[in-house]
PDB file of C-alpha atoms in Angstrom:
ATOM      1  CA  MET A 451      10.829  11.294  15.406  1.00  0.00           C
ATOM      2  CA  THR A 452      13.566  13.368  13.903  1.00  0.00           C
ATOM      3  CA  ALA A 453      14.344  10.615  11.148  1.00  0.00           C
ATOM      4  CA  PHE A 454      10.643  10.265  10.491  1.00  0.00           C
ATOM      5  CA  PRO A 455       8.498  13.399  11.371  1.00  0.00           C
ATOM      6  CA  LYS A 456       4.786  13.030  11.422  1.00  0.00           C
ATOM      7  CA  PRO A 457       3.297  13.373   8.246  1.00  0.00           C
ATOM      8  CA  PRO A 458       0.990  16.317   7.458  1.00  0.00           C
ATOM      9  CA  SER A 459      -2.627  15.358   7.623  1.00  0.00           C
ATOM     10  CA  GLY A 460      -3.493  17.355   4.141  1.00  0.00           C
ATOM     11  CA  GLY A 461      -5.605  19.687   5.942  1.00  0.00           C
ATOM     12  CA  ILE A 462      -7.984  16.908   7.567  1.00  0.00           C
ATOM     13  CA  ASP A 463      -8.888  17.335  11.078  1.00  0.00           C
ATOM     14  CA  TYR A 464      -8.839  13.656  12.394  1.00  0.00           C
ATOM     15  CA  GLU A 465     -10.244  14.613  15.725  1.00  0.00           C
ATOM     16  CA  HIS A 466     -13.617  16.148  14.466  1.00  0.00           C
ATOM     17  CA  PRO A 467     -16.403  15.604  14.374  1.00  0.00           C
ATOM     18  CA  VAL A 468     -16.484  14.036  17.544  1.00  0.00           C
ATOM     19  CA  GLY A 469     -17.938  10.471  17.138  1.00  0.00           C
ATOM     20  CA  ASP A 470     -17.475  10.098  13.778  1.00  0.00           C
ATOM     21  CA  PRO A 471     -16.236   6.717  12.852  1.00  0.00           C
ATOM     22  CA  GLY A 472     -15.086   7.187   9.322  1.00  0.00           C
ATOM     23  CA  LEU A 473     -15.377   4.256   6.910  1.00  0.00           C
ATOM     24  CA  PHE A 474     -14.026   1.667   9.021  1.00  0.00           C
ATOM     25  CA  GLY A 475     -14.176   2.543  12.751  1.00  0.00           C
ATOM     26  CA  PRO A 476     -12.226   1.544  15.555  1.00  0.00           C
ATOM     27  CA  ASP A 477     -13.462  -2.088  15.762  1.00  0.00           C
ATOM     28  CA  SER A 478     -12.355  -2.835  12.380  1.00  0.00           C
ATOM     29  CA  VAL A 479      -9.147  -5.052  11.483  1.00  0.00           C
ATOM     30  CA  THR A 480      -8.202  -2.406   8.782  1.00  0.00           C
ATOM     31  CA  TRP A 481      -7.488   0.344  11.679  1.00  0.00           C
ATOM     32  CA  ARG A 482      -5.136  -2.018  13.156  1.00  0.00           C
ATOM     33  CA  ILE A 483      -3.186  -3.120  10.236  1.00  0.00           C
ATOM     34  CA  HIS A 484      -2.894   0.243   9.114  1.00  0.00           C
ATOM     35  CA  ASN A 485      -1.633   1.676  12.059  1.00  0.00           C
ATOM     36  CA  ASP A 486       1.821  -0.333  11.750  1.00  0.00           C
ATOM     37  CA  PHE A 487       4.629   2.110   9.933  1.00  0.00           C
ATOM     38  CA  CYS A 488       7.048  -0.602   9.307  1.00  0.00           C
ATOM     39  CA  GLY A 489       4.476  -2.932   7.590  1.00  0.00           C
ATOM     40  CA  MET A 490       2.709  -0.147   5.591  1.00  0.00           C
ATOM     41  CA  LEU A 491       5.836   1.415   4.173  1.00  0.00           C
ATOM     42  CA  ALA A 492       7.459  -2.148   3.361  1.00  0.00           C
ATOM     43  CA  GLY A 493       4.180  -3.113   2.090  1.00  0.00           C
ATOM     44  CA  GLY A 494       3.560  -0.150   0.038  1.00  0.00           C
ATOM     45  CA  LEU A 495       7.016  -0.626  -1.730  1.00  0.00           C
ATOM     46  CA  CYS A 496       6.062  -4.275  -2.339  1.00  0.00           C
ATOM     47  CA  ALA A 497       2.936  -3.037  -4.004  1.00  0.00           C
ATOM     48  CA  LEU A 498       5.128  -0.731  -6.314  1.00  0.00           C
ATOM     49  CA  TYR A 499       6.971  -3.678  -7.481  1.00  0.00           C
ATOM     50  CA  LEU A 500       3.813  -5.928  -8.080  1.00  0.00           C
ATOM     51  CA  GLN A 501       2.432  -2.989 -10.197  1.00  0.00           C
ATOM     52  CA  THR A 502       5.371  -2.747 -12.566  1.00  0.00           C
ATOM     53  CA  LEU A 503       4.150  -6.431 -13.736  1.00  0.00           C
ATOM     54  CA  HIS A 504       0.818  -5.074 -15.093  1.00  0.00           C
ATOM     55  CA  PRO A 505       1.259  -3.424 -18.496  1.00  0.00           C
ATOM     56  CA  ARG A 506      -1.786  -1.192 -18.457  1.00  0.00           C
ATOM     57  CA  ALA A 507      -0.922  -0.244 -14.825  1.00  0.00           C
ATOM     58  CA  LEU A 508       2.533   0.924 -15.397  1.00  0.00           C
ATOM     59  CA  ALA A 509       1.473   2.592 -18.585  1.00  0.00           C
ATOM     60  CA  GLY A 510      -0.919   4.939 -16.512  1.00  0.00           C
ATOM     61  CA  VAL A 511       2.346   5.774 -14.142  1.00  0.00           C
ATOM     62  CA  TRP A 512       4.757   6.077 -17.205  1.00  0.00           C
ATOM     63  CA  ASP A 513       2.252   8.469 -19.347  1.00  0.00           C
ATOM     64  CA  HIS A 514       0.605  10.259 -16.479  1.00  0.00           C
ATOM     65  CA  SER A 515       3.131  11.092 -13.648  1.00  0.00           C
ATOM     66  CA  ASN A 516       6.365  12.326 -13.123  1.00  0.00           C
ATOM     67  CA  PHE A 517       7.951   8.966 -11.450  1.00  0.00           C
ATOM     68  CA  ARG A 518      11.174   9.560 -12.653  1.00  0.00           C
ATOM     69  CA  THR A 519      11.857  12.610 -10.574  1.00  0.00           C
ATOM     70  CA  ASP A 520       9.447  12.397  -7.838  1.00  0.00           C
ATOM     71  CA  LEU A 521       8.706   8.647  -6.741  1.00  0.00           C
ATOM     72  CA  VAL A 522       8.682   9.781  -3.291  1.00  0.00           C
ATOM     73  CA  GLY A 523       5.611  12.020  -4.086  1.00  0.00           C
ATOM     74  CA  ARG A 524       3.851   9.313  -5.617  1.00  0.00           C
ATOM     75  CA  LEU A 525       4.468   7.031  -2.500  1.00  0.00           C
ATOM     76  CA  ARG A 526       3.432   9.957  -0.138  1.00  0.00           C
ATOM     77  CA  ARG A 527       0.035  10.553  -2.365  1.00  0.00           C
ATOM     78  CA  THR A 528      -0.656   6.931  -2.080  1.00  0.00           C
ATOM     79  CA  THR A 529      -0.071   6.975   1.590  1.00  0.00           C
ATOM     80  CA  ALA A 530      -2.171   9.892   2.029  1.00  0.00           C
ATOM     81  CA  PHE A 531      -4.910   8.387   0.367  1.00  0.00           C
ATOM     82  CA  VAL A 532      -4.602   5.096   2.287  1.00  0.00           C
ATOM     83  CA  GLY A 533      -4.361   6.686   5.592  1.00  0.00           C
ATOM     84  CA  GLY A 534      -7.395   9.194   4.708  1.00  0.00           C
ATOM     85  CA  THR A 535      -9.852   6.620   3.537  1.00  0.00           C
ATOM     86  CA  THR A 536      -8.802   4.462   6.628  1.00  0.00           C
ATOM     87  CA  TYR A 537      -9.227   7.002   9.344  1.00  0.00           C
ATOM     88  CA  ALA A 538     -10.477  10.350   8.231  1.00  0.00           C
ATOM     89  CA  PRO A 539     -13.852  11.275   9.232  1.00  0.00           C
ATOM     90  CA  THR A 540     -16.747  10.041   6.561  1.00  0.00           C
ATOM     91  CA  ALA A 541     -17.404  12.954   4.608  1.00  0.00           C
ATOM     92  CA  GLU A 542     -13.537  13.591   4.445  1.00  0.00           C
ATOM     93  CA  ALA A 543     -13.083   9.957   3.153  1.00  0.00           C
ATOM     94  CA  GLN A 544     -15.734  10.117   0.646  1.00  0.00           C
ATOM     95  CA  HIS A 545     -14.305  13.554  -0.821  1.00  0.00           C
ATOM     96  CA  MET A 546     -10.987  11.489  -1.465  1.00  0.00           C
ATOM     97  CA  ILE A 547     -12.417   9.007  -3.108  1.00  0.00           C
ATOM     98  CA  ALA A 548     -14.465  11.177  -5.312  1.00  0.00           C
ATOM     99  CA  ARG A 549     -11.256  13.165  -5.852  1.00  0.00           C
ATOM    100  CA  VAL A 550      -9.419  10.323  -7.237  1.00  0.00           C
ATOM    101  CA  ARG A 551     -12.427   8.957  -9.417  1.00  0.00           C
ATOM    102  CA  ASP A 552     -12.226  12.351 -11.045  1.00  0.00           C
ATOM    103  CA  ILE A 553      -8.411  12.236 -11.680  1.00  0.00           C
ATOM    104  CA  HIS A 554      -8.698   8.533 -12.858  1.00  0.00           C
ATOM    105  CA  ALA A 555     -11.422   9.620 -15.480  1.00  0.00           C
ATOM    106  CA  GLN A 556      -8.650  11.754 -17.218  1.00  0.00           C
ATOM    107  CA  VAL A 557      -6.013   9.243 -17.134  1.00  0.00           C
ATOM    108  CA  ARG A 558      -5.937   6.919 -20.231  1.00  0.00           C
ATOM    109  CA  GLY A 559      -3.892   5.995 -23.175  1.00  0.00           C
ATOM    110  CA  LEU A 560      -2.166   2.856 -24.861  1.00  0.00           C
ATOM    111  CA  ASP A 561       0.025   0.545 -22.848  1.00  0.00           C
ATOM    112  CA  GLU A 562       3.376  -0.598 -24.125  1.00  0.00           C
ATOM    113  CA  ALA A 563       2.006  -3.133 -26.428  1.00  0.00           C
ATOM    114  CA  GLY A 564      -0.506  -0.507 -28.004  1.00  0.00           C
ATOM    115  CA  MET A 565      -3.563  -1.987 -26.022  1.00  0.00           C
ATOM    116  CA  PRO A 566      -5.954   0.962 -24.778  1.00  0.00           C
ATOM    117  CA  TYR A 567      -6.106   1.578 -20.853  1.00  0.00           C
ATOM    118  CA  SER A 568      -7.994   3.758 -18.578  1.00  0.00           C
ATOM    119  CA  ALA A 569      -7.261   4.525 -14.839  1.00  0.00           C
ATOM    120  CA  ASP A 570     -11.078   3.960 -14.174  1.00  0.00           C
ATOM    121  CA  ASP A 571     -11.227   0.633 -15.831  1.00  0.00           C
ATOM    122  CA  PRO A 572     -12.594  -1.566 -13.119  1.00  0.00           C
ATOM    123  CA  ASP A 573     -10.553  -4.757 -13.609  1.00  0.00           C
ATOM    124  CA  LEU A 574      -7.602  -2.369 -13.471  1.00  0.00           C
ATOM    125  CA  LEU A 575      -8.430  -0.766 -10.346  1.00  0.00           C
ATOM    126  CA  THR A 576      -9.218  -4.432  -8.641  1.00  0.00           C
ATOM    127  CA  TRP A 577      -5.399  -5.158  -9.505  1.00  0.00           C
ATOM    128  CA  VAL A 578      -4.083  -2.168  -7.959  1.00  0.00           C
ATOM    129  CA  HIS A 579      -6.438  -2.671  -4.849  1.00  0.00           C
ATOM    130  CA  VAL A 580      -5.164  -5.788  -4.523  1.00  0.00           C
ATOM    131  CA  SER A 581      -1.617  -5.553  -5.040  1.00  0.00           C
ATOM    132  CA  GLU A 582      -1.715  -2.918  -2.040  1.00  0.00           C
ATOM    133  CA  MET A 583      -3.960  -4.671   0.369  1.00  0.00           C
ATOM    134  CA  ALA A 584      -2.212  -8.030  -0.084  1.00  0.00           C
ATOM    135  CA  SER A 585       1.250  -6.222   0.480  1.00  0.00           C
ATOM    136  CA  PHE A 586       0.040  -4.177   3.544  1.00  0.00           C
ATOM    137  CA  LEU A 587      -1.145  -7.446   5.266  1.00  0.00           C
ATOM    138  CA  ALA A 588       2.184  -9.364   4.220  1.00  0.00           C
ATOM    139  CA  GLY A 589       3.977  -6.481   5.612  1.00  0.00           C
ATOM    140  CA  PHE A 590       1.954  -6.585   8.867  1.00  0.00           C
ATOM    141  CA  ARG A 591       2.427 -10.198   9.028  1.00  0.00           C
ATOM    142  CA  THR A 592       6.042  -9.990   8.839  1.00  0.00           C
ATOM    143  CA  TYR A 593       6.927  -6.638  10.636  1.00  0.00           C
ATOM    144  CA  GLY A 594       4.114  -6.040  12.954  1.00  0.00           C
ATOM    145  CA  PRO A 595       3.423  -6.407  16.406  1.00  0.00           C
ATOM    146  CA  MET A 596       1.108  -9.688  16.603  1.00  0.00           C
ATOM    147  CA  ALA A 597       0.330 -12.636  14.622  1.00  0.00           C
ATOM    148  CA  VAL A 598      -2.733 -12.059  12.254  1.00  0.00           C
ATOM    149  CA  PRO A 599      -5.511 -14.945  12.760  1.00  0.00           C
ATOM    150  CA  ASP A 600      -7.109 -16.088   9.576  1.00  0.00           C
ATOM    151  CA  ALA A 601     -10.497 -14.693  10.499  1.00  0.00           C
ATOM    152  CA  ALA A 602      -8.716 -11.068  10.817  1.00  0.00           C
ATOM    153  CA  ALA A 603      -6.907 -11.786   7.546  1.00  0.00           C
ATOM    154  CA  ASP A 604     -10.621 -12.550   5.591  1.00  0.00           C
ATOM    155  CA  ALA A 605     -11.931  -9.619   7.785  1.00  0.00           C
ATOM    156  CA  TYR A 606      -9.219  -7.127   6.504  1.00  0.00           C
ATOM    157  CA  PHE A 607      -9.850  -7.841   2.614  1.00  0.00           C
ATOM    158  CA  ASN A 608     -13.808  -7.899   3.263  1.00  0.00           C
ATOM    159  CA  GLU A 609     -13.524  -4.416   5.009  1.00  0.00           C
ATOM    160  CA  THR A 610     -10.985  -2.796   2.439  1.00  0.00           C
ATOM    161  CA  ARG A 611     -12.735  -3.911  -0.589  1.00  0.00           C
ATOM    162  CA  ARG A 612     -15.382  -1.032  -0.009  1.00  0.00           C
ATOM    163  CA  VAL A 613     -12.890   1.587  -0.922  1.00  0.00           C
ATOM    164  CA  ALA A 614     -11.963  -0.292  -4.400  1.00  0.00           C
ATOM    165  CA  GLU A 615     -15.355  -0.536  -4.944  1.00  0.00           C
ATOM    166  CA  ALA A 616     -16.374   3.066  -4.337  1.00  0.00           C
ATOM    167  CA  LEU A 617     -13.564   3.795  -6.969  1.00  0.00           C
ATOM    168  CA  GLY A 618     -15.279   1.629  -9.425  1.00  0.00           C
ATOM    169  CA  ALA A 619     -13.445  -1.724  -9.088  1.00  0.00           C
ATOM    170  CA  ARG A 620     -15.614  -4.990  -9.372  1.00  0.00           C
ATOM    171  CA  ASP A 621     -15.316  -8.545  -8.293  1.00  0.00           C
ATOM    172  CA  VAL A 622     -12.887  -7.338  -5.471  1.00  0.00           C
ATOM    173  CA  PRO A 623     -11.700 -10.426  -3.320  1.00  0.00           C
ATOM    174  CA  GLY A 624     -13.410 -10.214   0.071  1.00  0.00           C
ATOM    175  CA  SER A 625     -11.103 -13.134   1.939  1.00  0.00           C
ATOM    176  CA  VAL A 626      -7.838 -14.726   1.390  1.00  0.00           C
ATOM    177  CA  ALA A 627      -9.234 -17.565  -0.338  1.00  0.00           C
ATOM    178  CA  ALA A 628     -11.088 -15.271  -2.852  1.00  0.00           C
ATOM    179  CA  LEU A 629      -7.837 -13.297  -3.179  1.00  0.00           C
ATOM    180  CA  ASP A 630      -5.711 -16.536  -3.806  1.00  0.00           C
ATOM    181  CA  ASP A 631      -8.269 -17.443  -6.511  1.00  0.00           C
ATOM    182  CA  TYR A 632      -7.999 -13.871  -7.999  1.00  0.00           C
ATOM    183  CA  VAL A 633      -3.946 -14.139  -8.132  1.00  0.00           C
ATOM    184  CA  ARG A 634      -3.654 -17.477  -9.765  1.00  0.00           C
ATOM    185  CA  SER A 635      -6.258 -15.936 -12.606  1.00  0.00           C
ATOM    186  CA  ILE A 636      -4.136 -12.717 -13.454  1.00  0.00           C
ATOM    187  CA  ILE A 637      -0.724 -14.238 -13.102  1.00  0.00           C
ATOM    188  CA  PRO A 638      -0.688 -15.174 -16.821  1.00  0.00           C
ATOM    189  CA  THR A 639      -1.407 -11.641 -17.788  1.00  0.00           C
ATOM    190  CA  LEU A 640       1.591 -10.008 -15.843  1.00  0.00           C
ATOM    191  CA  VAL A 641       4.916  -9.472 -17.554  1.00  0.00           C
ATOM    192  CA  TYR A 642       8.571  -7.879 -17.232  1.00  0.00           C
ATOM    193  CA  THR A 643       8.991  -5.451 -20.025  1.00  0.00           C
ATOM    194  CA  GLU A 644      11.370  -2.535 -20.542  1.00  0.00           C
ATOM    195  CA  ARG A 645       9.504  -0.347 -18.719  1.00  0.00           C
ATOM    196  CA  THR A 646       9.387  -2.368 -15.718  1.00  0.00           C
ATOM    197  CA  ARG A 647      13.231  -2.568 -15.784  1.00  0.00           C
ATOM    198  CA  VAL A 648      13.209   1.476 -15.933  1.00  0.00           C
ATOM    199  CA  VAL A 649      10.980   1.954 -13.028  1.00  0.00           C
ATOM    200  CA  LEU A 650      12.979  -0.507 -11.038  1.00  0.00           C
ATOM    201  CA  GLU A 651      15.773   1.206 -11.602  1.00  0.00           C
ATOM    202  CA  VAL A 652      14.324   4.442 -10.471  1.00  0.00           C
ATOM    203  CA  LEU A 653      13.020   2.643  -7.383  1.00  0.00           C
ATOM    204  CA  ALA A 654      16.429   1.496  -6.905  1.00  0.00           C
ATOM    205  CA  ASP A 655      17.848   5.193  -6.391  1.00  0.00           C
ATOM    206  CA  LEU A 656      14.716   6.382  -4.524  1.00  0.00           C
ATOM    207  CA  ASP A 657      15.864   8.885  -1.779  1.00  0.00           C
ATOM    208  CA  LEU A 658      13.773   8.722   1.182  1.00  0.00           C
ATOM    209  CA  PRO A 659      13.590  11.959   2.814  1.00  0.00           C
ATOM    210  CA  VAL A 660      15.379  10.922   6.017  1.00  0.00           C
ATOM    211  CA  PRO A 661      18.723  10.896   7.602  1.00  0.00           C
ATOM    212  CA  LEU A 662      21.116   8.332   6.149  1.00  0.00           C
ATOM    213  CA  ALA A 663      18.544   8.118   3.298  1.00  0.00           C
ATOM    214  CA  GLY A 664      20.957   5.510   1.163  1.00  0.00           C
ATOM    215  CA  LEU A 665      20.704   2.931   4.351  1.00  0.00           C
ATOM    216  CA  SER A 666      16.942   3.705   4.713  1.00  0.00           C
ATOM    217  CA  ARG A 667      16.298   3.180   1.373  1.00  0.00           C
ATOM    218  CA  ASP A 668      18.415  -0.365   0.919  1.00  0.00           C
ATOM    219  CA  VAL A 669      16.866  -1.547   4.164  1.00  0.00           C
ATOM    220  CA  PHE A 670      13.164  -0.629   3.073  1.00  0.00           C
ATOM    221  CA  LEU A 671      13.407  -1.422  -0.625  1.00  0.00           C
ATOM    222  CA  HIS A 672      14.875  -4.833   0.268  1.00  0.00           C
ATOM    223  CA  ALA A 673      12.711  -5.365   3.137  1.00  0.00           C
ATOM    224  CA  GLY A 674       9.658  -4.853   0.697  1.00  0.00           C
ATOM    225  CA  ALA A 675      10.950  -7.299  -1.902  1.00  0.00           C
ATOM    226  CA  HIS A 676      10.998  -9.807   0.909  1.00  0.00           C
ATOM    227  CA  LEU A 677       7.378  -9.698   1.080  1.00  0.00           C
ATOM    228  CA  LEU A 678       7.015 -10.787  -2.811  1.00  0.00           C
ATOM    229  CA  PRO A 679       5.421 -14.189  -3.500  1.00  0.00           C
ATOM    230  CA  PRO A 680       7.724 -16.294  -5.238  1.00  0.00           C
ATOM    231  CA  TRP A 681       6.089 -15.972  -8.411  1.00  0.00           C
ATOM    232  CA  ALA A 682       6.308 -12.215  -8.317  1.00  0.00           C
ATOM    233  CA  SER A 683      10.146 -12.523  -7.399  1.00  0.00           C
ATOM    234  CA  ASP A 684      10.721 -14.827 -10.563  1.00  0.00           C
ATOM    235  CA  LEU A 685       8.780 -12.493 -12.796  1.00  0.00           C
ATOM    236  CA  LEU A 686      10.874  -9.490 -11.609  1.00  0.00           C
ATOM    237  CA  ARG A 687      14.010 -11.394 -12.214  1.00  0.00           C
ATOM    238  CA  ARG A 688      15.265 -11.233  -8.475  1.00  0.00           C
ATOM    239  CA  THR A 689      18.708 -13.021  -8.175  1.00  0.00           C
ATOM    240  CA  PRO A 690      20.007 -15.505  -5.406  1.00  0.00           C
ATOM    241  CA  ALA A 691      21.698 -12.234  -4.095  1.00  0.00           C
ATOM    242  CA  ASP A 692      18.879 -10.309  -4.004  1.00  0.00           C
ATOM    243  CA  GLN A 693      17.014 -12.817  -1.701  1.00  0.00           C
ATOM    244  CA  VAL A 694      20.048 -12.653   0.359  1.00  0.00           C
ATOM    245  CA  LYS A 695      19.807  -8.865   0.856  1.00  0.00           C
ATOM    246  CA  GLY A 696      15.878  -9.081   1.326  1.00  0.00           C
ATOM    247  CA  ARG A 697      16.281 -11.735   4.130  1.00  0.00           C
ATOM    248  CA  VAL A 698      18.932  -9.693   5.905  1.00  0.00           C
ATOM    249  CA  ALA A 699      16.958  -6.389   5.396  1.00  0.00           C
ATOM    250  CA  ALA A 700      13.950  -8.155   6.796  1.00  0.00           C
ATOM    251  CA  ALA A 701      15.467  -9.296  10.195  1.00  0.00           C
ATOM    252  CA  THR A 702      16.918  -5.672  10.501  1.00  0.00           C
ATOM    253  CA  LEU A 703      13.343  -4.032  10.018  1.00  0.00           C
ATOM    254  CA  ARG A 704      12.025  -6.531  12.580  1.00  0.00           C
ATOM    255  CA  GLY A 705      14.654  -5.676  14.946  1.00  0.00           C
ATOM    256  CA  MET A 706      14.055  -1.916  14.276  1.00  0.00           C
ATOM    257  CA  ALA A 707      10.198  -2.252  14.151  1.00  0.00           C
ATOM    258  CA  PRO A 708       9.555  -1.827  17.904  1.00  0.00           C
ATOM    259  CA  LEU A 709      11.619   1.127  18.347  1.00  0.00           C
ATOM    260  CA  PHE A 710       9.480   2.799  15.569  1.00  0.00           C
ATOM    261  CA  ARG A 711       6.307   1.801  17.491  1.00  0.00           C
ATOM    262  CA  ALA A 712       7.634   3.259  20.457  1.00  0.00           C
ATOM    263  CA  ALA A 713       8.303   6.792  18.688  1.00  0.00           C
ATOM    264  CA  LEU A 714       5.458   7.202  16.389  1.00  0.00           C
ATOM    265  CA  THR A 715       2.375   7.590  18.822  1.00  0.00           C
ATOM    266  CA  GLU A 716       0.951  10.339  17.466  1.00  0.00           C
ATOM    267  CA  GLY A 717      -0.441   9.852  13.989  1.00  0.00           C
ATOM    268  CA  VAL A 718      -3.699   9.904  12.394  1.00  0.00           C
ATOM    269  CA  ALA A 719      -4.525   6.462  14.083  1.00  0.00           C
ATOM    270  CA  THR A 720      -4.162   7.917  17.610  1.00  0.00           C
ATOM    271  CA  ARG A 721      -5.897  11.278  16.505  1.00  0.00           C
ATOM    272  CA  SER A 722      -8.750   9.147  15.085  1.00  0.00           C
ATOM    273  CA  CYS A 723      -8.873   7.029  18.386  1.00  0.00           C
ATOM    274  CA  ARG A 724      -9.555  10.341  20.537  1.00  0.00           C
ATOM    275  CA  ARG A 725     -12.335  11.435  17.786  1.00  0.00           C
ATOM    276  CA  VAL A 726     -14.237   8.190  18.761  1.00  0.00           C
ATOM    277  CA  GLY A 727     -13.393   8.315  22.370  1.00  0.00           C
ATOM    278  CA  VAL A 728     -11.405   5.389  22.739  1.00  0.00           C
ATOM    279  CA  ASP A 729      -7.921   4.373  23.950  1.00  0.00           C
ATOM    280  CA  ARG A 730      -5.361   3.929  21.049  1.00  0.00           C
ATOM    281  CA  GLY A 731      -4.344   0.606  23.085  1.00  0.00           C
ATOM    282  CA  ILE A 732      -7.346  -1.128  21.650  1.00  0.00           C
ATOM    283  CA  LEU A 733      -5.179  -1.015  18.408  1.00  0.00           C
ATOM    284  CA  THR A 734      -2.658  -3.759  19.982  1.00  0.00           C
ATOM    285  CA  THR A 735      -5.336  -6.347  19.978  1.00  0.00           C
ATOM    286  CA  TRP A 736      -7.835  -7.677  17.452  1.00  0.00           C
ATOM    287  CA  PRO A 737     -11.449  -6.724  17.655  1.00  0.00           C
ATOM    288  CA  ARG A 738     -13.702  -9.295  18.845  1.00  0.00           C
ATOM    289  CA  ALA A 739     -15.653 -11.582  16.239  1.00  0.00           C
TER     290      ALA A 739
END
């Protein structure tokens, strides 16, 4: 708990109003997958790797954020949005979505090749959503506490696409098969550029706000990269040495994960369980179909 203190809730009261299930509720697969710290952090870093391959997604970060000096802040904001839309009471979750839509409306420009982009482009929103949800699921499957049945994986994509659609995304995959089809269609548009290289260099020097930050960074970054599908590893030019580091980090994080689960018991998921009057133990089993 000293190394990874409870994150601030951003002023959101996760314990009230009593009985409000939020956008998903305790019977959702999403509540379970997003409750795993190691899977979510490693998955979030994996998603950052993936997003460096999309020229227009990367252009928005390049032009409209201070990623060079505050990449941790960007990661925290993404974490706060995912956590809030997952667990917050309904009105708070809807407010977060509306606020992000307002921000997206102001983010536009030209990518590295001179092609126009806008953060509220429905196709771009779909890519960002898919890269994150696929990475979170991969993180849970690799570092989480239980195996993921096929039906649960399908339910996860079907549930979480409602957030992407509320942000303006379209044709969002709602199952593993649909996601596989989508990924096959988008791979030809992804590319490693000079901007990709620069962002990866910044990511490699990321300072996590924890003791032994260098060690923690290396474990989580390589454990996140280990989640990349082979086609993405190839595009990102990961070397055989990088692959070895990924396997070592993944084994290390799998060994550490039970300790994190034992220590991190008072997060937003636990408080949300209290809000709807259920025991947090329900998050350790899959909901009944």
